[in-house]
Coordinates of C-alpha atoms in Angstrom, one line a residue:
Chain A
X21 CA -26.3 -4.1 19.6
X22 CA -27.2 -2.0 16.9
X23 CA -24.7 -1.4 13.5
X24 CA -23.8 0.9 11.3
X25 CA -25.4 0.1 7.9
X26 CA -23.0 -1.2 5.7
X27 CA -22.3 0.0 2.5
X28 CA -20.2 2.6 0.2
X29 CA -21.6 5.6 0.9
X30 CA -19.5 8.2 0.5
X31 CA -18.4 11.0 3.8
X32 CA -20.3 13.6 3.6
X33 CA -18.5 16.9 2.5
X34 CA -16.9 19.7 4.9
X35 CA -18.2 17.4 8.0
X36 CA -15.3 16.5 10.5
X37 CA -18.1 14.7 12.5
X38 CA -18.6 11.2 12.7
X39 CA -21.9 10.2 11.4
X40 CA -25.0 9.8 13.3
X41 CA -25.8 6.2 12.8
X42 CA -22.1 5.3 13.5
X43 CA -23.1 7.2 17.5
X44 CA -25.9 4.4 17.8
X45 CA -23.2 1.8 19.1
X46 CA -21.8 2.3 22.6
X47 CA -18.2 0.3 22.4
X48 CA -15.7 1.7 20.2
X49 CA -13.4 -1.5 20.2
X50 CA -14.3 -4.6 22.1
X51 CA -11.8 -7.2 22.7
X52 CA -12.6 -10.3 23.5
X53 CA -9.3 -12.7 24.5
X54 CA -7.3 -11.5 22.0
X55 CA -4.3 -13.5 20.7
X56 CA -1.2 -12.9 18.5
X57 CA 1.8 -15.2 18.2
X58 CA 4.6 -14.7 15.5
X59 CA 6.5 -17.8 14.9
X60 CA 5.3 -19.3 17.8
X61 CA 6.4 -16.7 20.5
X62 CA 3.0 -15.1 22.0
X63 CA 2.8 -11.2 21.3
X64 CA -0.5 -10.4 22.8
X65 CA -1.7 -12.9 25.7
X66 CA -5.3 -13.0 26.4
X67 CA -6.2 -9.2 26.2
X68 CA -10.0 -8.1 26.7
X69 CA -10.3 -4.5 26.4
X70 CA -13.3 -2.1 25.6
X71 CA -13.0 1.3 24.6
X72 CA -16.6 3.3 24.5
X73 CA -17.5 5.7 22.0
X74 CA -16.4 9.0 22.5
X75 CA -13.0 8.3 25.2
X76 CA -9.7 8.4 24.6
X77 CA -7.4 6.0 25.7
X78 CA -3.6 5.8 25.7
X79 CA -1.8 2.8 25.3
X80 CA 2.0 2.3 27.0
X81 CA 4.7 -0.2 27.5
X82 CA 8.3 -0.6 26.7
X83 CA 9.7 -1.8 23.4
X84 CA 8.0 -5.6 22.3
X85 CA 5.4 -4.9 24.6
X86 CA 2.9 -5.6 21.8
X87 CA 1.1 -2.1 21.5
X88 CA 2.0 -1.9 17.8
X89 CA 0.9 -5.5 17.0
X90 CA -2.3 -4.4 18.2
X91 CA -2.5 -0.9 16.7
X92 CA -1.8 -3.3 13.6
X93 CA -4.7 -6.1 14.3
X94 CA -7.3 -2.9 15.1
X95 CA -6.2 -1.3 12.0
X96 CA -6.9 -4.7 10.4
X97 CA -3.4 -5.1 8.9
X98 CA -2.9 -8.1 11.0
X99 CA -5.0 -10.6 12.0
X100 CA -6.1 -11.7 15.5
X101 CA -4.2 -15.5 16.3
X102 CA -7.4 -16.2 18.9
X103 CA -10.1 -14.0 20.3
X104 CA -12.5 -11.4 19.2
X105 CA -12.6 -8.2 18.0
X106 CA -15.3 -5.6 17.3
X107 CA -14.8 -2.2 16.1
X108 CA -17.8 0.3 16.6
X109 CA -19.8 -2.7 16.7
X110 CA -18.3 -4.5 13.4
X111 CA -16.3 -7.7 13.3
X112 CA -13.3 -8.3 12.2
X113 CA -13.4 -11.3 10.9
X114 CA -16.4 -10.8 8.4
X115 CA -16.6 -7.0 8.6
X116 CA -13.3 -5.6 7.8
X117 CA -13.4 -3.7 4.7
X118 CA -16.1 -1.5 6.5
X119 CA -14.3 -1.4 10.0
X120 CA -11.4 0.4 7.5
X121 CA -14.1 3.0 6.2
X122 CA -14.4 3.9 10.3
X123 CA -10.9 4.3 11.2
X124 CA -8.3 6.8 10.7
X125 CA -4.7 6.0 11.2
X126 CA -1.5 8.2 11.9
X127 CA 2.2 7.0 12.5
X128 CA 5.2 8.1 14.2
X129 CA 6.2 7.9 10.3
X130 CA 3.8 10.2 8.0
X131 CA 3.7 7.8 5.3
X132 CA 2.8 10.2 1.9
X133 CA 4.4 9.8 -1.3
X134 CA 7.4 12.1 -1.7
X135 CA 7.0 12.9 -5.0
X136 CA 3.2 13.3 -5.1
X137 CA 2.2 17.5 -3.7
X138 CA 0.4 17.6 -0.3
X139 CA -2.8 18.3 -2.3
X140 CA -2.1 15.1 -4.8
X141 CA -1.7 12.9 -1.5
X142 CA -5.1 14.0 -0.3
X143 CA -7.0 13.9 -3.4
X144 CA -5.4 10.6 -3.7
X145 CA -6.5 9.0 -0.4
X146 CA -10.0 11.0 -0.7
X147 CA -10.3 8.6 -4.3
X148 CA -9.5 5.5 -1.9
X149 CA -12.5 6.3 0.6
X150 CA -14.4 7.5 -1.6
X151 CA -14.7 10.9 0.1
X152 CA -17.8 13.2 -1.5
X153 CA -15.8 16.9 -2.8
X154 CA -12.8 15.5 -1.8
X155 CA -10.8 18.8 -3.3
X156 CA -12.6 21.0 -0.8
X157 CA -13.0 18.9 2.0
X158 CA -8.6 18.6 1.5
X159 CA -8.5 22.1 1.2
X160 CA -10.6 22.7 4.3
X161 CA -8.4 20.4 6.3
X162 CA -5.2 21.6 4.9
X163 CA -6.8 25.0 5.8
X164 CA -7.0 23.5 9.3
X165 CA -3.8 22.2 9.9
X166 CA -2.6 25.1 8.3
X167 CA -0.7 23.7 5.2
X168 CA -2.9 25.5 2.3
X169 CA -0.6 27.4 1.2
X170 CA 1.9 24.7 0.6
X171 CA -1.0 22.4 -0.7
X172 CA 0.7 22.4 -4.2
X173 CA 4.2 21.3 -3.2
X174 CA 5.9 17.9 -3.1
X175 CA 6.2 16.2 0.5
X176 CA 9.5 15.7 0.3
X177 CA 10.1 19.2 0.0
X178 CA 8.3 20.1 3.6
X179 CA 10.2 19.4 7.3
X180 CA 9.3 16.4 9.1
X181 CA 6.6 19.1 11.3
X182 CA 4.7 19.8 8.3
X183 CA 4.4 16.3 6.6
X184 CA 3.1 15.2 10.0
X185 CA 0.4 18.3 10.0
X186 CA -0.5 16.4 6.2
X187 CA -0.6 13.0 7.7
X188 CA -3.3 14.7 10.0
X189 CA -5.2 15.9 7.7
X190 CA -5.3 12.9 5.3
X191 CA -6.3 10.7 8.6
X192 CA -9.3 13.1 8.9
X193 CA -10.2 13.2 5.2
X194 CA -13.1 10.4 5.7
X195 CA -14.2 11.4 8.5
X196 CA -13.7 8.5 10.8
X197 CA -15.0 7.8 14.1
X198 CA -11.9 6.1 15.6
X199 CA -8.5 7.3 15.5
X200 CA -5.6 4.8 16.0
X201 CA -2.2 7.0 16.8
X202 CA 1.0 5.3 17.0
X203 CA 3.4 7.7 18.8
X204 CA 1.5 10.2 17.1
X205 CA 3.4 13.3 18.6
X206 CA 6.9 12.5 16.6
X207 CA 8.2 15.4 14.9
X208 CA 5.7 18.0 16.3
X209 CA 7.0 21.1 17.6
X210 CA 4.6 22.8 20.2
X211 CA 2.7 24.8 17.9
X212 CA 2.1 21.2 16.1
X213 CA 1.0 19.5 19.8
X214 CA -1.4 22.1 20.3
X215 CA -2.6 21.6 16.5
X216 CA -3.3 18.1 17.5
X217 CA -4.7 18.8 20.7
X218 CA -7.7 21.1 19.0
X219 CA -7.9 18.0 16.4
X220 CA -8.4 15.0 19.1
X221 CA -10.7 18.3 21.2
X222 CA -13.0 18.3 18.5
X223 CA -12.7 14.6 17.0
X224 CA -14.0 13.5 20.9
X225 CA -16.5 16.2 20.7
X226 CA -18.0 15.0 18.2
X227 CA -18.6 11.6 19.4
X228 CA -15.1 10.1 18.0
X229 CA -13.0 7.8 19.8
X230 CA -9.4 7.6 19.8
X231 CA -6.7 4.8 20.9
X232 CA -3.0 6.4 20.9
X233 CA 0.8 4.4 21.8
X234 CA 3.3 7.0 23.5
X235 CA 6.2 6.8 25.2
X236 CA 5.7 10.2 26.8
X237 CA 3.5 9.5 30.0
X238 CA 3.0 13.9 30.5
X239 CA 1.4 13.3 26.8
X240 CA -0.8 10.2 27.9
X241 CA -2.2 12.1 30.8
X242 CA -3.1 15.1 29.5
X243 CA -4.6 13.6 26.5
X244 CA -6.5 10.3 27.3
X245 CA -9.6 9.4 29.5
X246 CA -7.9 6.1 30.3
X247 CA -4.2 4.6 30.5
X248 CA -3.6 0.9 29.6
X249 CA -0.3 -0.7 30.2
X250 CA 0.8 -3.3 28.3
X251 CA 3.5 -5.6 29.2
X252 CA 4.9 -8.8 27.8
X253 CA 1.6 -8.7 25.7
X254 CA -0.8 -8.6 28.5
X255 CA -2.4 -5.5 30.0
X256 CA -0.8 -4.8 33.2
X257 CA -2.8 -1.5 34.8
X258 CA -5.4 0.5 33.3
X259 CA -6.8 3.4 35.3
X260 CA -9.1 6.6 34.3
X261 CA -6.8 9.5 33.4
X262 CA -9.3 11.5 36.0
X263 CA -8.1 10.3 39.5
X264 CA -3.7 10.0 37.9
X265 CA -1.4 12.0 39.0
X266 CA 1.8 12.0 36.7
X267 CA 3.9 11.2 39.8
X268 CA 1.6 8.0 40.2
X269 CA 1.7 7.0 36.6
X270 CA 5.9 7.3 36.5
X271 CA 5.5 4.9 39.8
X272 CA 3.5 2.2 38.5
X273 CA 5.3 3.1 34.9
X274 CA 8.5 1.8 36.5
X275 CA 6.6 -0.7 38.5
X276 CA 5.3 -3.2 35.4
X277 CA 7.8 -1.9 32.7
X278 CA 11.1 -3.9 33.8
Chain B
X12 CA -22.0 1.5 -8.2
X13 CA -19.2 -1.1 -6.4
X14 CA -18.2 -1.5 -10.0
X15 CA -17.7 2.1 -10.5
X16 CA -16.2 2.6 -7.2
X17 CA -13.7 -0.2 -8.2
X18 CA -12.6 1.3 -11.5
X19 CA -12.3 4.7 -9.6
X20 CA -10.1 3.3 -7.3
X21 CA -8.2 1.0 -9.5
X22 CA -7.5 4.3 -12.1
X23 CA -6.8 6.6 -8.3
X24 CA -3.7 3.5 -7.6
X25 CA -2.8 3.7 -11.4
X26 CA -2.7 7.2 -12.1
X27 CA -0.8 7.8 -8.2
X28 CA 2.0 5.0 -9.7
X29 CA 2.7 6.4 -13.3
X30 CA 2.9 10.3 -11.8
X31 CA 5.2 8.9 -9.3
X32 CA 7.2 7.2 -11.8
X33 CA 7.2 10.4 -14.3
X34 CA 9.0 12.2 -11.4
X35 CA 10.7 9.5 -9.6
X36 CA 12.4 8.4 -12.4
X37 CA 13.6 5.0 -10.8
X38 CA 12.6 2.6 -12.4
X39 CA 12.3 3.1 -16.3
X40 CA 14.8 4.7 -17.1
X41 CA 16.9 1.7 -15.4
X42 CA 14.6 -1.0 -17.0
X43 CA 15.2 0.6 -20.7
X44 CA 19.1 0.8 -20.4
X45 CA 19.2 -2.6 -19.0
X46 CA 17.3 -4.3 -21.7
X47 CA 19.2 -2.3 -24.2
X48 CA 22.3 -3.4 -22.6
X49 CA 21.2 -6.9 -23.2
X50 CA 20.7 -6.4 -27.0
X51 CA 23.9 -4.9 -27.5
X52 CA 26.0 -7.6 -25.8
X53 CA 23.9 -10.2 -27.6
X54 CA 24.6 -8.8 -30.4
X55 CA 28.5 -8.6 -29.9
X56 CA 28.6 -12.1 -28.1
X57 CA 27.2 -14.0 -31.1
X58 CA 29.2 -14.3 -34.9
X59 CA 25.4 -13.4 -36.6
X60 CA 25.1 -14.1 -40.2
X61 CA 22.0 -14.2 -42.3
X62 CA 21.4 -18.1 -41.4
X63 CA 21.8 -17.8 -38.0
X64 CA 20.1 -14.8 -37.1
X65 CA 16.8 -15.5 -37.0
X66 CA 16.9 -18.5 -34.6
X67 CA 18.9 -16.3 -32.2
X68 CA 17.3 -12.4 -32.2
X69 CA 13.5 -14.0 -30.6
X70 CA 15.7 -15.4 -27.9
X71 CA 17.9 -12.2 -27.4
X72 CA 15.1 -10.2 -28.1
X73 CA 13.0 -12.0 -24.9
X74 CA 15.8 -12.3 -22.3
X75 CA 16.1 -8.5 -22.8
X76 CA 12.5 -8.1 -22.0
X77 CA 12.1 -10.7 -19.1
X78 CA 15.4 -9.0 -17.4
X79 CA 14.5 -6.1 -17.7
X80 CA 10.9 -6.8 -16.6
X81 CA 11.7 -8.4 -13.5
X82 CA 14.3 -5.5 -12.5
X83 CA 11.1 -2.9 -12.6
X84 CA 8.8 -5.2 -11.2
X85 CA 11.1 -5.9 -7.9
X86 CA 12.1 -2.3 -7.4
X87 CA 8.3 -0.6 -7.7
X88 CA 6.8 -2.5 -5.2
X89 CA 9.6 -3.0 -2.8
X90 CA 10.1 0.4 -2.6
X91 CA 6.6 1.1 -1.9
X92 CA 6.4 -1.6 0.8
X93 CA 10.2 -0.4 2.4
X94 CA 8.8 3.1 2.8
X95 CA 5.5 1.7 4.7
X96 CA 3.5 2.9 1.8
X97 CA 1.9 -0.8 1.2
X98 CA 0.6 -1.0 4.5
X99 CA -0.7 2.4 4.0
X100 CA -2.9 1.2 1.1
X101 CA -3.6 -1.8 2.7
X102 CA -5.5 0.4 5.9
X103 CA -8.2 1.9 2.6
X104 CA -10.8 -0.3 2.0
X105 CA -9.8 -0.5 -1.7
X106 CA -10.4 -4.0 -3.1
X107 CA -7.2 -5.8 -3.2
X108 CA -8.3 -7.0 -6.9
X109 CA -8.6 -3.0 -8.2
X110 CA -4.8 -3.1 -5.8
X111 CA -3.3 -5.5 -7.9
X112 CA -4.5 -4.6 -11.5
X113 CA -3.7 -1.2 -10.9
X114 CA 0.0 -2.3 -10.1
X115 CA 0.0 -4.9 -13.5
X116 CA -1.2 -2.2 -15.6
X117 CA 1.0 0.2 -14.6
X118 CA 4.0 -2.6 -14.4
X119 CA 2.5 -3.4 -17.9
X120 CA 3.0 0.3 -19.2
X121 CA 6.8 0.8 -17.7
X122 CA 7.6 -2.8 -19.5
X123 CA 5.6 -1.6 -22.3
X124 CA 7.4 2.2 -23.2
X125 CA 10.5 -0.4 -22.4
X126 CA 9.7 -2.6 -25.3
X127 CA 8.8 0.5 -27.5
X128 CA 12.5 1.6 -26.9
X129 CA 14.1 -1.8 -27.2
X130 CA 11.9 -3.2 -30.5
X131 CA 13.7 -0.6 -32.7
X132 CA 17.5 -0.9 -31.5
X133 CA 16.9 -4.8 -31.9
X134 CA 15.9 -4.2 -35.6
X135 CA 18.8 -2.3 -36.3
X136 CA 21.1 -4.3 -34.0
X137 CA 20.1 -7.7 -35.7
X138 CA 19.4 -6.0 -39.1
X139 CA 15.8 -7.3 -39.0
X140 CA 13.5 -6.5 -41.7
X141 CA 10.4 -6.0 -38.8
X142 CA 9.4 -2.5 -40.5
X143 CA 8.4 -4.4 -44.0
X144 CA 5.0 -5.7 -44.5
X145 CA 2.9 -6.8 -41.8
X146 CA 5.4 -7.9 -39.3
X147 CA 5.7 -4.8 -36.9
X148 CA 1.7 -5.4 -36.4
X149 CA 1.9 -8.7 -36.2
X150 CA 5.2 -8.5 -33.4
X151 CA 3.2 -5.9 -30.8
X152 CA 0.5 -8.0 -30.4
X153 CA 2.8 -10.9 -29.0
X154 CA 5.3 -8.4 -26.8
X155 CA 2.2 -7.2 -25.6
X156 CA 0.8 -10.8 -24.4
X157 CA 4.4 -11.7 -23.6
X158 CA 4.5 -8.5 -21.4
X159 CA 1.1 -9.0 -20.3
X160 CA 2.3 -12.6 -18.8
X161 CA 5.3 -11.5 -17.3
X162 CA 3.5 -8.6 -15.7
X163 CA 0.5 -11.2 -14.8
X164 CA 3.5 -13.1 -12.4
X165 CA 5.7 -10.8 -11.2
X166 CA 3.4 -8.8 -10.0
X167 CA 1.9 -10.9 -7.5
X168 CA 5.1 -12.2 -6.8
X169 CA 7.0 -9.1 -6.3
X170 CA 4.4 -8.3 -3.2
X171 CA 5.7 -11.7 -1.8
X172 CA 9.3 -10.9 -2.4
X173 CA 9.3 -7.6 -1.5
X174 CA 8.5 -8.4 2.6
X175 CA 11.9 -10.7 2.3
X176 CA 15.8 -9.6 3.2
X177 CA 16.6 -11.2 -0.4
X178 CA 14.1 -9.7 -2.5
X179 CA 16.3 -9.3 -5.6
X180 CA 17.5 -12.5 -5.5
X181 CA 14.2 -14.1 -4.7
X182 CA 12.1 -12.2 -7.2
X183 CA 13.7 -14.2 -10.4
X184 CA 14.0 -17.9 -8.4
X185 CA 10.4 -17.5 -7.9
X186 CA 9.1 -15.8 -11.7
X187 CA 11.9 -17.5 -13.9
X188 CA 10.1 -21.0 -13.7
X189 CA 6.5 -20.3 -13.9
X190 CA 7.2 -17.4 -17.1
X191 CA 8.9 -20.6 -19.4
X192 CA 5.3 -21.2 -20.9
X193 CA 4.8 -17.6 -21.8
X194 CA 8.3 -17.0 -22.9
X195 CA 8.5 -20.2 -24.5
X196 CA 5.5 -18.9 -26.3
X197 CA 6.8 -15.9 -27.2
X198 CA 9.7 -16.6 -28.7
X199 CA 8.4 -19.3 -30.9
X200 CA 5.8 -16.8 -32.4
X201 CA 8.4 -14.0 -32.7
X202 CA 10.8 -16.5 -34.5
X203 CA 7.4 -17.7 -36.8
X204 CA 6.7 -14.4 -37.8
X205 CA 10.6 -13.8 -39.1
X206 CA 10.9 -17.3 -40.5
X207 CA 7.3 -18.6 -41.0
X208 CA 6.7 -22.3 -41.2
X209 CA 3.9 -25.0 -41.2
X210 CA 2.8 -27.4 -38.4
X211 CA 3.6 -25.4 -35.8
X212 CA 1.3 -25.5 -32.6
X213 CA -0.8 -22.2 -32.5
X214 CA 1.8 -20.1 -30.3
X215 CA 0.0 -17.2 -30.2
X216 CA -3.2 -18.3 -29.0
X217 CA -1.2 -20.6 -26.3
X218 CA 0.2 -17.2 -25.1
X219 CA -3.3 -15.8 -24.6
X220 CA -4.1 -18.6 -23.0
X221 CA -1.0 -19.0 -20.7
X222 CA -1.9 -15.0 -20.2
X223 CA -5.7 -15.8 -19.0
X224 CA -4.9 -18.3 -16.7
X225 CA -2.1 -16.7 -14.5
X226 CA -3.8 -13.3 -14.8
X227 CA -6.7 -14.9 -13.3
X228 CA -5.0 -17.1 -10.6
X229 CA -2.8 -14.1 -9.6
X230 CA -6.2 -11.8 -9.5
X231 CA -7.5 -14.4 -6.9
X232 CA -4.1 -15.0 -5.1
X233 CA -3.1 -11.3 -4.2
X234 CA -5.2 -10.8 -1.8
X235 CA -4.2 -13.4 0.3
X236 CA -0.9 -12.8 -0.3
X237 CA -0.7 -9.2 0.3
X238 CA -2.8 -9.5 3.3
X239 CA -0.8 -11.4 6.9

């Protein structure tokens, strides 16, 4: 399998694509009998999951089902108790400082500094990944989310809609080829939704990948490839988004969520 | 190249922490009144004369500065890792190192403007003569390495407390005992420059090397520490 080279070079300016020699590996994540245990209580039991380049795939279960612990270990903030795990070809265990230059994360919870304006936060994360002209790549993305013109004000001064729109754009700045979304539709209103639906549209159009946690299962249909079910840390159902109907999902939903 | 992408992200960490302390205004402001606070009762608690006051100001002088220290360093990092923002950092591939000595320098500035604040209100308080001569030179280079210590500790430890229910309580059980050698240090050199005397142990350049070694060890620890 080939790899992206390693390295620090920086995202070439005004390109929302990912680049070309990240499309030369097939798998966006591979996992390989993946374990987590916190204090001795197993989170995630045995999971193998794959995820190829350019799908989009929604992850579900109840509360504690583990879907956040694993958003976590993908997003390399935790690390795996047993198993493997490859991101666009890179492993975590030697590679993660470059899987971190491929991902792009948002939250339920926007996570920008208050104080800092919407511009300040990008131009600050664009410092962090090294992002080429980061002040007009931020300005094209703020453009796109449509936040420019309130690019010099503080976060905490925006509604909970409009710091999400920045979290979007900030996850974007680097141009990464995976998204990870946890509960990513919190606090959008519909304009927002469809906002996001254009982003993920284009971000899978150009090759990206995407793995998103919901609790809405309408939202996991109509915008993943594939739903995976997680319960009690192992993956309960998975089937292609293609050949669901939402009546079918809310059965089998009810069926392995108790 | 990685060197000059570690200094730009090391100044992009420092430069986001002091503007979001300029506007924030949490933690300063609190640090200064609290060490100035800690002069002034000092001051009242003890019957000072001429004798007795230069054997007693150092001390004051450095449990103003560790107090007040350790209340900044606690509150600037766990507020950044109650609001998520940690973790946030944590998901750029900045090298933890350029994470951590962008935290101690800025912690090192707040404690810093601090001991600009507190250095003259202890002169006047103790009615110190640190304006005459050489002593004012001679006194920022040791609160500097005294801050610098501190700040060398705290910082990495503050990241450890700061994931715990009893980070305030925590933060000073865990700094307190490994800071004696640097404010051991300190104090002995501030009280040598008031009162100067002979065969004493070279304080100064024991604080320097106190300073080295934990800034070093912490440099190396954070990552693993700030990292599950």
């Amino acid at each position: 399998m080939s790899r992206p080279v390693k390295g620090t070079a920086a995202v070439q300016p005004l390109d929302l694509a990912a680049s070309d020699e990240k499309t030369t590996v097939a798998m966006a994540i591979e996992l390989s009998h993946l374990k987590k245990s916190y204090a001795l209580k197993p989170v995630l039991r045995n999971i193998d999951l794959v995820l190829p380049r350019g799908q989009r795939l929604a992850l579900l279960g109840a509360n504690g089902a583990g879907k956040t612990t694993l958003l976590r270990i993908l997003a390399g903030l935790s690390k795996a108790g047993s198993g493997t795990v490859f991101i666009e070809g890179l492993d975590s265990r030697y590679e993660l400082q470059e899987i971190r230059r491929q991902i792009g994360f948002v939250a339920h919870q926007p996570y920008l500094y208050e104080e800092l304006t919407v511009l300040e936060n990008l131009l600050f994360f664009g410092q962090l990944y090294a992002v080429a002209q980061t002040r007009e790549r931020a300005m094209m993305l703020l453009q796109r989310v449509g936040m420019e013109r309130r690019s010099n004000e503080r976060i905490r001064a925006l509604s909970r809609g409009q710091v999400q729109r920045v979290a979007w754009a900030r996850a974007l700045l680097h141009a990464p080829s995976l998204l990870l979304l946890d509960e990513p539709d919190t606090g959008l209103d519909q304009n927002g939704n469809q906002l996001v639906q254009a982003l993920l549209d284009e971000h899978t159009a150009r090759g990206g990948s995407m793995l998103f946690t919901t609790h809405n299962l309408e939202r996991a249909l109509s915008w993943s490839d594939r739903i995976v079910i997680l319960a009690g840390g192992r993956v309960v159902y998975q089937h292609e988004t293609a050949s669901l109907t939402h009546e079918e999902l809310v059965q089998r939903y009810q069926e392995v969520v108790r | 190249m990685m060197a000059r992408l570690f200094f730009s992200q090391l100044w992009a960490v420092l430069w986001k922490d002091i503007r979001y302390e300029l506007r924030s205004k949490q933690t300063w402001i609190g640090m200064g009144m609290f060490a100035l606070l800690v002069l002034v009762i000092f001051n009242f608690t003890f019957d000072l004369h001429a004798s007795t006051v230069t054997s007693i100001a150092p001390g004051a002088l450095w449990v103003a500065f560790i107090f007040a220290s350790l209340l900044g360093l606690g509150r600037t990092v766990a507020a950044e890792r109650e609001q998520g923002m940690l973790d946030r950092l944590l998901l750029t591939p900045v090298d933890r190192k350029a994470i951590y000595l962008a935290k101690l320098l800025g912690n090192l500035l707040f404690i810093g403007v601090v001991e600009i604040i507190a250095l003259p209100v202890f002169a006047i308080l103790f009615n110190l003569p640190i304006w005459q001569g050489t002593t004012l030179l001679a006194l920022i280079p040791i609160v500097l390495l005294g801050a610098l210590g501190i700040a060398a500790v705290g910082t990495l430890f503050s990241v450890m407390a700061a994931t715990t229910q009893a980070k305030e309580l925590l933060l000073p059980i865990l700094v307190f005992p490994l800071v004696v050698p640097v404010v051991i240090s300190a104090v002995r050199a501030t009280t040598l420059l008031l009162v100067p005397s002979v065969n004493e142990p070279p304080w100064v350049g024991l604080l320097i090397a106190f300073d080295v070694i934990f800034l070093s060890v912490s440099t190396l620890l954070f990552q693993y520490i700030v990292e599950e």
